[in-house]
Coordinates of C-alpha atoms in Angstrom, one line a residue:
M6 CA -9.6 20.3 -18.1
K7 CA -7.4 21.9 -15.4
H8 CA -3.6 21.5 -15.9
I9 CA -1.9 20.1 -12.8
D10 CA 1.6 21.5 -12.1
S11 CA 2.4 19.3 -9.1
P12 CA 0.9 16.3 -7.2
G13 CA 0.4 18.6 -4.2
Q14 CA -2.0 20.8 -6.2
L15 CA -4.4 17.9 -6.8
R16 CA -4.1 16.6 -3.3
T17 CA -4.9 20.1 -1.8
S18 CA -7.8 20.7 -4.2
Y19 CA -9.3 17.3 -3.3
L20 CA -8.9 17.6 0.4
D21 CA -10.2 21.2 0.5
F22 CA -13.3 20.3 -1.5
F23 CA -14.4 17.5 0.8
A24 CA -13.3 19.3 4.0
A25 CA -15.7 22.1 3.0
R26 CA -18.4 19.4 3.0
G27 CA -17.8 18.3 6.5
H28 CA -15.1 15.7 6.0
A29 CA -12.3 15.3 8.5
V30 CA -8.8 15.2 6.8
I31 CA -7.0 12.1 8.1
P32 CA -3.4 11.2 7.5
S33 CA -2.2 8.4 5.2
A34 CA -1.8 5.1 7.0
S35 CA 1.4 3.1 6.9
L36 CA 2.3 1.0 3.9
V37 CA 2.6 -2.0 6.2
P38 CA -0.9 -3.0 7.3
D39 CA -1.2 -3.2 11.1
R40 CA -4.2 -5.5 11.3
D41 CA -4.7 -7.1 7.9
P42 CA -2.6 -10.2 7.4
S43 CA -4.1 -10.9 3.9
V44 CA -1.7 -8.4 2.2
L45 CA 1.9 -7.5 2.6
F46 CA 1.3 -3.8 1.8
T47 CA -1.6 -1.4 1.9
T48 CA -2.9 -1.9 -1.6
A49 CA -6.0 0.4 -1.6
G50 CA -7.2 3.4 0.3
M51 CA -9.9 1.5 2.0
H52 CA -7.6 -1.1 3.7
P53 CA -6.8 0.9 6.8
L54 CA -10.5 1.7 7.3
V55 CA -11.9 -1.9 7.2
P56 CA -12.7 -2.0 11.0
Y57 CA -14.8 1.1 10.6
F58 CA -16.8 -0.3 7.7
L59 CA -17.5 -3.2 10.0
G60 CA -19.0 -1.0 12.6
A61 CA -16.1 0.5 14.8
E62 CA -16.3 4.2 15.5
H63 CA -13.6 6.3 13.9
P64 CA -12.2 9.0 16.2
A65 CA -12.4 11.6 13.5
G66 CA -16.1 11.0 12.8
T67 CA -18.3 9.6 10.0
R68 CA -17.0 11.8 7.1
L69 CA -13.4 11.3 6.2
V70 CA -11.1 12.4 3.3
D71 CA -7.4 11.5 2.7
Y72 CA -4.6 10.6 0.3
Q73 CA -3.2 7.2 0.9
K74 CA 0.1 5.7 -0.2
C75 CA -0.3 2.2 -1.7
V76 CA 1.9 -0.5 -3.1
R77 CA 0.9 -3.3 -5.5
T78 CA 3.4 -5.6 -7.2
N79 CA 1.1 -8.2 -8.7
D80 CA 1.6 -6.5 -12.1
I81 CA 5.3 -5.8 -11.7
E82 CA 6.1 -7.3 -15.1
E83 CA 3.8 -4.7 -16.7
V84 CA 5.7 -1.8 -15.2
G85 CA 7.3 0.2 -18.0
D86 CA 4.0 0.4 -20.0
P87 CA 2.2 3.8 -20.0
T88 CA 0.1 3.2 -16.8
H89 CA 1.4 0.4 -14.5
L90 CA 3.1 1.5 -11.3
T91 CA 4.1 -0.4 -8.1
F92 CA 3.7 2.6 -5.9
F93 CA 0.7 5.0 -6.3
E94 CA -1.4 7.4 -4.3
M95 CA -5.2 7.1 -3.9
L96 CA -7.4 10.1 -3.1
G97 CA -10.5 9.0 -1.2
N98 CA -13.5 10.3 0.6
W99 CA -15.5 8.1 3.0
S100 CA -18.9 8.0 4.6
L101 CA -19.2 5.7 7.6
G102 CA -23.0 5.3 7.9
D103 CA -23.5 9.0 7.1
Y104 CA -24.4 10.1 3.5
F105 CA -25.0 7.6 0.8
K106 CA -25.4 7.4 -3.0
Q107 CA -27.1 10.8 -3.6
D108 CA -24.4 13.0 -2.0
S109 CA -21.6 10.7 -3.0
I110 CA -22.5 10.9 -6.7
R111 CA -23.4 14.5 -6.6
W112 CA -20.2 15.6 -5.0
S113 CA -18.1 13.4 -7.4
H114 CA -19.8 15.0 -10.4
E115 CA -19.3 18.5 -8.9
F116 CA -15.6 18.0 -8.2
L117 CA -15.0 16.7 -11.7
V118 CA -16.8 19.4 -13.7
R119 CA -16.6 22.6 -11.7
E120 CA -14.3 25.2 -13.2
D121 CA -12.4 25.7 -9.9
C122 CA -11.9 22.0 -9.5
L123 CA -11.0 19.7 -12.4
A124 CA -13.0 21.5 -15.1
I125 CA -13.7 18.3 -17.1
D126 CA -16.3 18.8 -19.9
P127 CA -19.4 17.0 -18.5
D128 CA -20.3 15.7 -22.0
R129 CA -17.0 13.6 -21.9
L130 CA -18.1 11.8 -18.8
W131 CA -19.4 8.2 -18.9
V132 CA -20.4 6.0 -16.0
T133 CA -20.9 2.3 -15.3
V134 CA -23.3 1.0 -12.7
F135 CA -24.0 -2.5 -11.2
A136 CA -26.2 -4.7 -13.3
G137 CA -27.3 -6.8 -10.4
N138 CA -26.9 -10.5 -9.5
D139 CA -28.7 -13.2 -7.5
S140 CA -28.0 -11.5 -4.2
V141 CA -28.1 -7.7 -5.0
P142 CA -30.5 -6.0 -7.4
R143 CA -29.7 -3.8 -10.4
D144 CA -28.6 -0.4 -9.2
E145 CA -31.3 1.8 -10.8
E146 CA -30.9 4.4 -8.0
S147 CA -27.4 5.3 -9.1
A148 CA -28.4 5.4 -12.8
A149 CA -31.3 7.8 -12.0
L150 CA -28.9 10.1 -9.9
W151 CA -26.5 10.3 -12.8
R152 CA -29.3 11.2 -15.2
S153 CA -30.5 13.9 -12.9
L154 CA -27.0 15.4 -13.1
G155 CA -27.2 15.6 -16.8
I156 CA -25.3 12.4 -17.8
A157 CA -26.9 11.2 -21.1
Q158 CA -28.7 7.9 -21.0
D159 CA -26.4 6.4 -23.6
H160 CA -23.4 7.4 -21.4
I161 CA -24.7 5.2 -18.6
V162 CA -23.7 1.5 -18.9
F163 CA -24.9 -1.4 -16.7
L164 CA -22.2 -4.0 -16.2
P165 CA -22.1 -7.3 -14.2
E166 CA -20.3 -8.1 -11.0
E167 CA -16.9 -8.7 -12.6
H168 CA -16.9 -5.0 -13.5
N169 CA -19.0 -3.1 -11.0
W170 CA -18.6 -4.9 -7.7
W171 CA -15.6 -4.0 -5.4
A172 CA -14.0 -5.9 -2.6
A173 CA -10.6 -5.8 -1.0
G174 CA -10.4 -9.6 -1.2
P175 CA -12.4 -12.7 -1.1
E176 CA -13.5 -12.0 2.5
G177 CA -14.6 -8.8 4.1
P178 CA -16.5 -5.6 3.2
C179 CA -17.7 -5.3 -0.3
G180 CA -20.5 -3.8 -2.4
P181 CA -21.6 -2.5 -5.8
D182 CA -19.9 0.5 -7.3
T183 CA -20.4 3.1 -10.0
E184 CA -17.2 3.9 -12.0
I185 CA -16.6 7.3 -13.7
F186 CA -14.8 7.5 -17.0
V187 CA -13.5 10.2 -19.2
D188 CA -13.9 9.8 -23.0
L189 CA -10.5 10.7 -24.3
T190 CA -11.3 10.7 -28.1
G191 CA -15.1 11.1 -28.5
T192 CA -15.1 8.6 -31.4
R193 CA -15.6 4.9 -31.6
C194 CA -12.4 2.8 -31.8
P195 CA -11.9 1.6 -35.4
D196 CA -11.6 -2.1 -34.5
E197 CA -14.6 -2.2 -32.1
D198 CA -18.3 -2.1 -32.7
A199 CA -20.8 -0.1 -30.6
A200 CA -21.5 -3.0 -28.3
T201 CA -17.9 -3.2 -27.1
C202 CA -16.7 0.4 -27.5
L203 CA -17.9 1.2 -24.0
P204 CA -16.3 2.1 -20.7
G205 CA -15.1 -1.1 -18.9
L206 CA -15.3 -3.1 -22.2
C207 CA -13.3 -1.2 -24.7
G208 CA -9.9 -2.8 -25.4
N209 CA -8.4 0.4 -26.6
A210 CA -7.5 3.6 -24.9
R211 CA -10.7 5.6 -25.6
F212 CA -12.0 5.5 -22.0
F213 CA -10.1 6.4 -18.9
E214 CA -11.5 5.4 -15.4
I215 CA -11.0 8.5 -13.2
W216 CA -13.0 7.6 -10.1
N217 CA -14.7 4.7 -8.4
N218 CA -17.6 5.2 -5.9
V219 CA -18.1 1.9 -3.9
F220 CA -21.3 1.5 -1.9
M221 CA -19.8 -0.6 0.8
T222 CA -22.9 -2.2 2.3
F223 CA -22.1 -5.9 2.5
D224 CA -19.7 -8.3 4.3
R225 CA -18.7 -11.5 2.6
R226 CA -17.7 -14.4 4.9
D227 CA -17.3 -18.0 3.9
G228 CA -18.9 -17.2 0.5
V229 CA -22.0 -15.7 2.1
I230 CA -22.9 -12.0 1.6
R231 CA -24.7 -10.3 4.5
P232 CA -25.6 -6.7 5.1
L233 CA -23.2 -4.6 7.1
P234 CA -24.5 -2.8 10.2
R235 CA -24.5 0.5 8.3
R236 CA -24.3 1.8 4.7
N237 CA -20.9 3.1 3.8
V238 CA -19.3 4.9 0.9
D239 CA -15.7 4.3 -0.2
T240 CA -14.3 6.2 -3.1
G241 CA -11.0 6.1 -4.9
M242 CA -9.2 8.3 -7.4
G243 CA -5.7 7.4 -8.6
L244 CA -3.6 10.5 -8.3
E245 CA -1.0 9.7 -10.9
R246 CA -3.4 8.5 -13.6
T247 CA -5.8 11.4 -13.0
I248 CA -3.0 13.9 -13.4
A249 CA -2.0 12.2 -16.7
V250 CA -5.5 12.5 -18.2
L251 CA -5.9 16.1 -17.0
N252 CA -2.6 17.2 -18.5
G253 CA -3.1 15.2 -21.7
A254 CA 0.0 13.2 -21.0
A255 CA 0.4 9.9 -22.9
T256 CA 1.8 8.1 -19.8
V257 CA 2.0 8.6 -16.1
Y258 CA 5.7 9.0 -16.5
E259 CA 5.2 12.2 -18.3
T260 CA 3.7 14.0 -15.4
P261 CA 5.0 16.0 -12.4
C262 CA 4.9 12.8 -10.4
F263 CA 7.9 11.5 -12.2
A264 CA 9.6 14.4 -14.2
P265 CA 12.3 15.3 -11.6
I266 CA 13.2 11.7 -11.1
I267 CA 13.4 10.9 -14.8
D268 CA 15.4 14.1 -15.5
A269 CA 17.9 13.2 -12.8
L270 CA 18.4 9.6 -14.1
V271 CA 18.7 10.7 -17.7
G272 CA 21.4 13.2 -16.6
K273 CA 23.4 10.4 -15.0
G274 CA 23.1 7.9 -17.9
A275 CA 24.8 7.3 -21.2
Y276 CA 21.9 8.3 -23.6
S277 CA 20.3 11.6 -24.5
P278 CA 16.5 12.1 -24.0
E279 CA 16.0 11.8 -27.8
E280 CA 17.9 8.5 -27.9
I281 CA 15.8 7.1 -25.1
R282 CA 12.5 8.3 -26.6
S283 CA 13.3 6.6 -29.9
D284 CA 14.2 3.2 -28.4
A285 CA 11.4 1.2 -26.7
K286 CA 13.8 -0.9 -24.6
L287 CA 15.6 2.2 -23.2
T288 CA 12.2 3.9 -22.5
R289 CA 11.0 0.9 -20.6
A290 CA 14.2 0.6 -18.6
L291 CA 14.0 4.3 -17.6
R292 CA 10.4 3.9 -16.5
I293 CA 11.3 0.8 -14.4
L294 CA 14.2 2.6 -12.8
S295 CA 12.0 5.6 -11.9
D296 CA 9.1 3.5 -10.6
H297 CA 11.1 1.1 -8.6
L298 CA 13.2 3.9 -7.0
R299 CA 10.0 5.8 -5.9
T300 CA 8.5 2.6 -4.5
S301 CA 11.7 1.6 -2.7
V302 CA 12.0 5.0 -1.1
F303 CA 8.4 4.9 0.2
I304 CA 8.8 1.4 1.6
L305 CA 12.1 2.2 3.3
G306 CA 10.8 5.5 4.6
D307 CA 7.6 4.1 5.9
R308 CA 6.8 3.8 9.6
G309 CA 6.6 0.1 9.2
Q310 CA 10.4 -0.1 8.9
V311 CA 10.7 -2.8 6.2
S312 CA 14.2 -3.8 5.2
P313 CA 15.3 -5.9 2.2
G314 CA 15.0 -9.6 3.1
N315 CA 14.0 -13.1 1.9
Q316 CA 10.4 -13.2 3.1
G317 CA 7.2 -11.2 3.0
A318 CA 7.4 -7.5 2.5
G319 CA 11.2 -7.5 2.7
Y320 CA 11.3 -10.0 -0.2
V321 CA 9.2 -7.6 -2.3
L322 CA 11.5 -4.7 -1.5
R323 CA 14.6 -6.7 -2.3
R324 CA 13.1 -7.7 -5.6
L325 CA 12.3 -4.1 -6.5
I326 CA 15.8 -2.9 -5.7
R327 CA 17.6 -5.7 -7.5
R328 CA 15.4 -5.5 -10.5
A329 CA 16.2 -1.8 -10.8
V330 CA 19.9 -2.4 -10.4
R331 CA 19.8 -4.7 -13.3
Y332 CA 18.1 -2.1 -15.5
T333 CA 20.7 0.5 -14.6
Q334 CA 23.1 -1.4 -17.0
H335 CA 20.6 -0.8 -19.9
L336 CA 20.8 3.0 -19.5
G337 CA 24.5 3.2 -18.6
V338 CA 23.6 4.6 -15.1
K339 CA 25.9 3.6 -12.3
A340 CA 24.0 1.7 -9.6
S341 CA 25.4 4.0 -7.0
D342 CA 24.0 7.0 -8.9
W343 CA 20.5 5.3 -9.0
V344 CA 20.8 5.0 -5.2
A345 CA 21.7 8.7 -4.9
T346 CA 18.7 9.7 -6.9
A347 CA 16.6 8.7 -3.9
D348 CA 17.3 12.2 -2.6
V349 CA 15.2 13.6 -5.4
V350 CA 12.3 11.4 -4.5
V351 CA 12.5 12.5 -0.8
D352 CA 12.6 16.2 -1.8
M353 CA 9.6 15.8 -4.1
Y354 CA 7.4 14.0 -1.6
G355 CA 8.8 15.0 1.8
E356 CA 6.2 17.8 2.4
A357 CA 3.2 15.4 1.9
Y358 CA 5.0 12.5 3.6
P359 CA 7.3 13.9 6.3
E360 CA 8.4 10.4 7.3
L361 CA 10.5 10.3 4.2
V362 CA 12.5 13.3 5.4
E363 CA 12.8 11.8 8.9
N364 CA 14.1 8.6 7.4
R365 CA 16.3 10.0 4.6
G366 CA 19.5 8.6 6.1
R367 CA 18.0 5.1 6.5
I368 CA 16.6 5.1 3.0
L369 CA 19.9 5.9 1.4
A370 CA 21.9 3.5 3.6
E371 CA 19.6 0.6 3.0
L372 CA 19.5 1.2 -0.8
A373 CA 23.3 1.4 -0.9
K374 CA 23.7 -1.7 1.2
E375 CA 21.4 -3.8 -0.9
Q376 CA 22.9 -2.5 -4.2
E377 CA 26.4 -3.4 -3.0
R378 CA 25.2 -6.9 -1.8
F379 CA 23.6 -7.4 -5.2
A380 CA 26.8 -6.6 -7.0
Q381 CA 28.3 -9.7 -5.4
T382 CA 25.1 -11.6 -6.2
I383 CA 25.4 -10.9 -9.9
E384 CA 28.9 -12.3 -10.0
R385 CA 28.0 -15.5 -8.1
G386 CA 24.7 -16.0 -9.9
T387 CA 26.4 -15.7 -13.3
A388 CA 29.0 -18.3 -12.3
R389 CA 26.3 -20.7 -11.2
L390 CA 24.3 -20.1 -14.4
S391 CA 27.3 -20.7 -16.6
H392 CA 27.9 -24.0 -14.8
A393 CA 24.2 -25.0 -15.3
L394 CA 24.4 -24.1 -19.0
A395 CA 27.6 -26.1 -19.5
E396 CA 25.9 -29.2 -17.9
L397 CA 22.9 -28.7 -20.1
R398 CA 25.0 -28.6 -23.3
Q399 CA 26.8 -31.8 -22.2
S400 CA 23.5 -33.6 -21.8
G401 CA 22.2 -32.3 -25.2
G402 CA 19.4 -30.3 -23.7
D403 CA 18.1 -27.0 -25.0
T404 CA 15.9 -25.9 -22.1
L405 CA 17.1 -24.9 -18.6
P406 CA 14.8 -26.5 -16.0
G407 CA 12.5 -24.1 -14.1
D408 CA 13.8 -25.3 -10.7
V409 CA 17.3 -24.3 -11.7
A410 CA 16.1 -20.8 -12.7
F411 CA 14.2 -20.5 -9.4
Q412 CA 17.2 -21.6 -7.4
L413 CA 19.3 -18.9 -9.0
Y414 CA 16.6 -16.4 -8.0
D415 CA 15.9 -17.7 -4.5
T416 CA 19.5 -18.5 -3.5
F417 CA 21.4 -15.7 -5.3
G418 CA 18.6 -13.1 -5.9
F419 CA 19.3 -13.6 -9.6
P420 CA 16.4 -12.2 -11.6
L421 CA 14.6 -14.5 -14.1
E422 CA 15.1 -11.9 -16.8
F423 CA 18.9 -12.3 -16.3
T424 CA 18.6 -16.0 -16.6
V425 CA 16.5 -15.8 -19.8
E426 CA 18.8 -13.3 -21.5
I427 CA 22.1 -15.1 -20.7
A428 CA 20.6 -18.5 -21.6
A429 CA 19.4 -17.0 -25.0
E430 CA 22.9 -15.9 -25.8
S431 CA 23.8 -19.6 -25.6
G432 CA 20.9 -20.7 -27.7
V433 CA 19.1 -22.1 -24.6
G434 CA 15.5 -21.5 -23.5
V435 CA 14.2 -21.5 -19.9
D436 CA 11.2 -23.4 -18.6
T437 CA 9.5 -20.2 -17.3
D438 CA 6.2 -22.0 -16.5
A439 CA 7.9 -24.3 -14.1
Y440 CA 9.8 -21.3 -12.6
R441 CA 6.6 -19.4 -12.0
R442 CA 5.0 -22.4 -10.3
Q443 CA 8.0 -22.6 -8.0
F444 CA 7.8 -18.8 -7.4
A445 CA 4.0 -19.0 -6.7
L446 CA 4.7 -21.7 -4.0
H447 CA 7.4 -19.4 -2.5
Q448 CA 5.0 -16.5 -2.4
E449 CA 2.3 -18.6 -0.7
R450 CA 4.8 -19.7 2.0
S451 CA 5.8 -16.0 2.5
R452 CA 2.2 -14.9 2.7
S453 CA 1.3 -17.7 5.1
Q454 CA 4.1 -16.6 7.4
A455 CA 2.9 -13.0 7.3
A456 CA -0.7 -14.1 8.1
K457 CA 0.5 -15.9 11.2
S458 CA 1.9 -12.7 12.6
G459 CA -0.9 -10.2 12.0
L460 CA -3.7 -9.1 14.3
A461 CA -6.4 -10.7 12.2
D462 CA -9.4 -10.3 14.4
D463 CA -10.8 -8.7 17.5
S464 CA -11.0 -12.0 19.5
E465 CA -10.6 -12.1 23.2
E466 CA -7.1 -13.5 22.9
S467 CA -5.9 -10.9 20.4
T468 CA -7.4 -8.1 22.5
R469 CA -5.4 -9.3 25.5
Y470 CA -2.2 -9.3 23.6
H471 CA -2.9 -5.9 22.0
T472 CA -3.3 -4.4 25.5
A473 CA -0.2 -6.1 26.7
T474 CA 1.9 -4.4 24.1
H475 CA 1.0 -1.1 25.8
L476 CA 2.4 -2.3 29.1
L477 CA 5.4 -3.8 27.4
H478 CA 6.1 -0.5 25.6
A479 CA 5.8 1.4 28.9
A480 CA 8.1 -1.0 30.7
L481 CA 10.7 -0.8 27.9
R482 CA 10.8 3.0 28.1
E483 CA 11.2 2.8 31.9
V484 CA 14.0 0.3 31.8
L485 CA 15.8 1.4 28.7
G486 CA 14.9 5.1 28.4
P487 CA 12.5 7.3 26.4
H488 CA 14.2 6.4 23.1
A489 CA 12.6 3.0 23.2
L490 CA 9.7 3.8 20.9
Q491 CA 7.4 1.3 19.1
K492 CA 8.5 0.5 15.5
G493 CA 5.8 -2.1 14.7
S494 CA 3.8 -4.9 16.2
N495 CA 2.2 -8.1 15.0
I496 CA -0.2 -10.0 17.1
T497 CA -1.9 -13.4 16.9
K498 CA -4.1 -15.3 19.3
D499 CA -1.0 -17.1 20.6
R500 CA 1.7 -14.4 21.1
L501 CA 2.7 -10.8 20.5
R502 CA 5.7 -9.5 18.5
F503 CA 6.8 -6.0 19.3
D504 CA 9.6 -4.0 17.6
F505 CA 11.2 -1.0 19.3
S506 CA 14.1 1.4 18.8
H507 CA 17.2 0.5 20.8
P508 CA 20.8 0.3 19.6
T509 CA 22.0 -2.9 21.4
A510 CA 20.8 -6.2 22.6
M511 CA 19.0 -6.2 25.9
T512 CA 20.9 -7.8 28.8
P513 CA 19.2 -10.7 30.7
E514 CA 18.9 -8.3 33.7
E515 CA 17.0 -5.7 31.5
I516 CA 14.7 -8.4 30.1
G517 CA 13.9 -9.6 33.6
R518 CA 13.2 -6.0 34.9
V519 CA 10.8 -5.5 31.9
E520 CA 9.0 -8.8 32.7
D521 CA 8.7 -7.9 36.4
L522 CA 7.2 -4.5 35.6
V523 CA 4.6 -5.8 33.2
R524 CA 3.6 -8.5 35.6
S525 CA 3.4 -6.1 38.5
W526 CA 1.1 -3.8 36.5
I527 CA -1.1 -6.7 35.5
G528 CA -1.3 -7.7 39.2
E529 CA -2.4 -4.1 40.1
R530 CA -5.6 -4.7 38.0
I531 CA -5.3 -1.2 36.5
E532 CA -8.4 0.2 34.7
V533 CA -8.0 0.8 31.0
T534 CA -9.9 3.9 29.9
H535 CA -10.5 5.4 26.4
S536 CA -11.1 9.0 25.3
V537 CA -11.2 10.9 22.1
M538 CA -9.5 14.3 22.1
P539 CA -7.7 16.8 19.7
Q540 CA -4.3 15.6 18.6
A541 CA -2.7 18.7 20.2
E542 CA -4.3 17.9 23.5
A543 CA -3.2 14.3 23.4
R544 CA 0.4 15.5 22.7
S545 CA 0.3 18.0 25.6
E546 CA -0.9 15.2 28.0
G547 CA 2.1 13.1 27.0
A548 CA 0.4 10.5 24.8
I549 CA 2.9 8.6 22.6
G550 CA 2.3 7.1 19.2
V551 CA 2.4 7.9 15.5
F552 CA 1.1 11.4 15.0
D553 CA 0.8 13.3 11.8
E554 CA 2.1 16.9 11.8
K555 CA -0.4 18.0 9.2
Y556 CA -3.4 16.4 10.9
D557 CA -5.1 18.4 13.7
G558 CA -8.3 16.4 14.1
T559 CA -9.3 14.2 17.0
V560 CA -7.5 11.0 18.0
S561 CA -8.3 7.9 20.0
V562 CA -6.3 7.6 23.2
Y563 CA -6.0 4.7 25.7
R564 CA -4.8 5.3 29.3
I565 CA -3.7 2.5 31.6
G566 CA -3.6 4.3 34.9
E567 CA -0.4 6.3 35.3
R568 CA 1.6 3.6 33.4
S569 CA 0.7 4.2 29.8
L570 CA -1.0 6.8 27.6
E571 CA -1.0 6.0 23.9
F572 CA -2.7 7.0 20.7
C573 CA -4.3 3.8 19.4
G574 CA -7.3 2.4 17.6
G575 CA -8.0 -0.6 19.9
P576 CA -9.2 -3.1 20.8
H577 CA -8.3 -3.4 24.5
V578 CA -9.4 -5.1 27.7
R579 CA -11.1 -3.1 30.5
N580 CA -8.7 -4.1 33.3
T581 CA -5.1 -5.3 33.2
G582 CA -6.0 -8.1 35.5
E583 CA -7.6 -9.8 32.5
L584 CA -4.2 -10.3 30.8
G585 CA -2.9 -13.2 32.8
H586 CA 0.8 -14.2 33.2
F587 CA 3.2 -12.3 31.0
R588 CA 6.5 -13.9 29.8
I589 CA 9.1 -12.8 27.3
V590 CA 10.2 -15.7 25.2
K591 CA 12.7 -14.0 22.9
E592 CA 14.6 -10.8 22.3
Q593 CA 16.5 -10.3 19.0
S594 CA 17.5 -7.8 16.3
S595 CA 15.0 -6.7 13.8
G596 CA 17.2 -4.4 11.8
A597 CA 19.7 -1.6 12.4
G598 CA 18.8 0.1 15.7
V599 CA 15.6 -1.9 16.1
R600 CA 15.0 -4.8 18.5
R601 CA 12.2 -7.3 18.6
I602 CA 10.5 -9.0 21.5
R603 CA 8.2 -12.0 21.4
A604 CA 6.0 -12.6 24.5
V605 CA 3.2 -14.8 25.5
L606 CA 0.3 -14.6 28.0
A607 CA -0.9 -17.6 30.0

């Protein structure tokens, strides 16, 4: 197998392979989904492409390839083991109604085994395919294609829906998949028989899933599965885990994706590398510090401009930072030194993700501010917990109620782990089940709030609001100046929310001028036109939006007369006269240097 010296080496190899097969290289989307309210962060490479699976035309064509930054925190408690991460990169190639199973499987096999690609011994490859269900038949076609490429029959395993059916969630695009595994040992696990020592079933570390090819051909709505308008292919390869298996690394933390970060943190701590390796608790703490720092840097450096907060994505970010600060104590690393190590992450990933370099100052400032705020939190939370433990002892109890533990977390940001450890020192347990129930309710409230603010559909109302954001953006730039650039938007059927860069609160006069401009442009009934053009041409014509310096393909551009020219994926009305009466209902701060406007149409 090919040894990988840097993440960029694998990214480049993958992009070049598929670009040579007619795929347009597209940039990574934001970590903050623009039109999917079901998740707080982009959790898979396919999330930004859902509209195109459903039938929308992608401006770059029908064959795409990318590397996508992703965040998942549902397994945050598992971070510190050999494989779990909260931030990871997905390599993906996509067919939007173009090629299907034959080319997808053939190219995957070729990239894995060719000497100038990953050079994996083909005899070590195993695959699983969909065994079928009441709605979709057994996938004999994929199995036959794998056999034609030389995969032995006993290396092809049919598995049911729980293993070989992929969907981003309970609703939306979905379909059967075929998963590709590398056999790391070549021998049956000692504690498993032949029926269970198989990819997807083995409980040990014999098989490593390296790639997943999803045949995205269905749409699930209200529990009913219906065919999509066209047959799509969605593949995903985890960059960090793939490098680990190629390099023969025991964990993802022993790869070039983490080595500079870990070296920097060890150099600032109280223990030698040998001491850390010989102590499981120190090893876990170091991995958590490295993972959470990398994730926090990517969230803070993202175009979505998330800041630590008490709800939604900001709540997740705050938890990551504070959890990491807690673990700095385990390694004898100063919390301020952990913050400073963010520079290492930016330097490592800045070429692939230039937004990190652009936002370096913001990243470091937000990390430092949250770290300092948490230092006060620890002091206040410890005092509150000590009081609760004293009351519990007086009552003769031996278990701290879960609602008290959650109050410590929710009010003071005091981690559950802190509470459990300090309580244990006093011989007291914690009702963690009750705590988790409280936490789940809190998460649901946060998720519901996020859902209410996302562009969840292409309805007539949402389309009107989406178009109105273009006029609002243009009016803000005319009234406040060209620095007033979009920093994010969230749209429902009832209102728009628009974030933009501006250092101070708008005056009532400025708000009134913006309203008047938007209303006048609506009254002019300006035609909204759409075109697809090279990115360089869009720039030269003065289009504004989020462009990627490394992406020179085509982009979708919407023009509203002479008022607005923006790079955007839609949807839009045909004429501004369809928008109705525009009114700004609130202008407020959304973070340092960012303002937020809420507006309605009637």
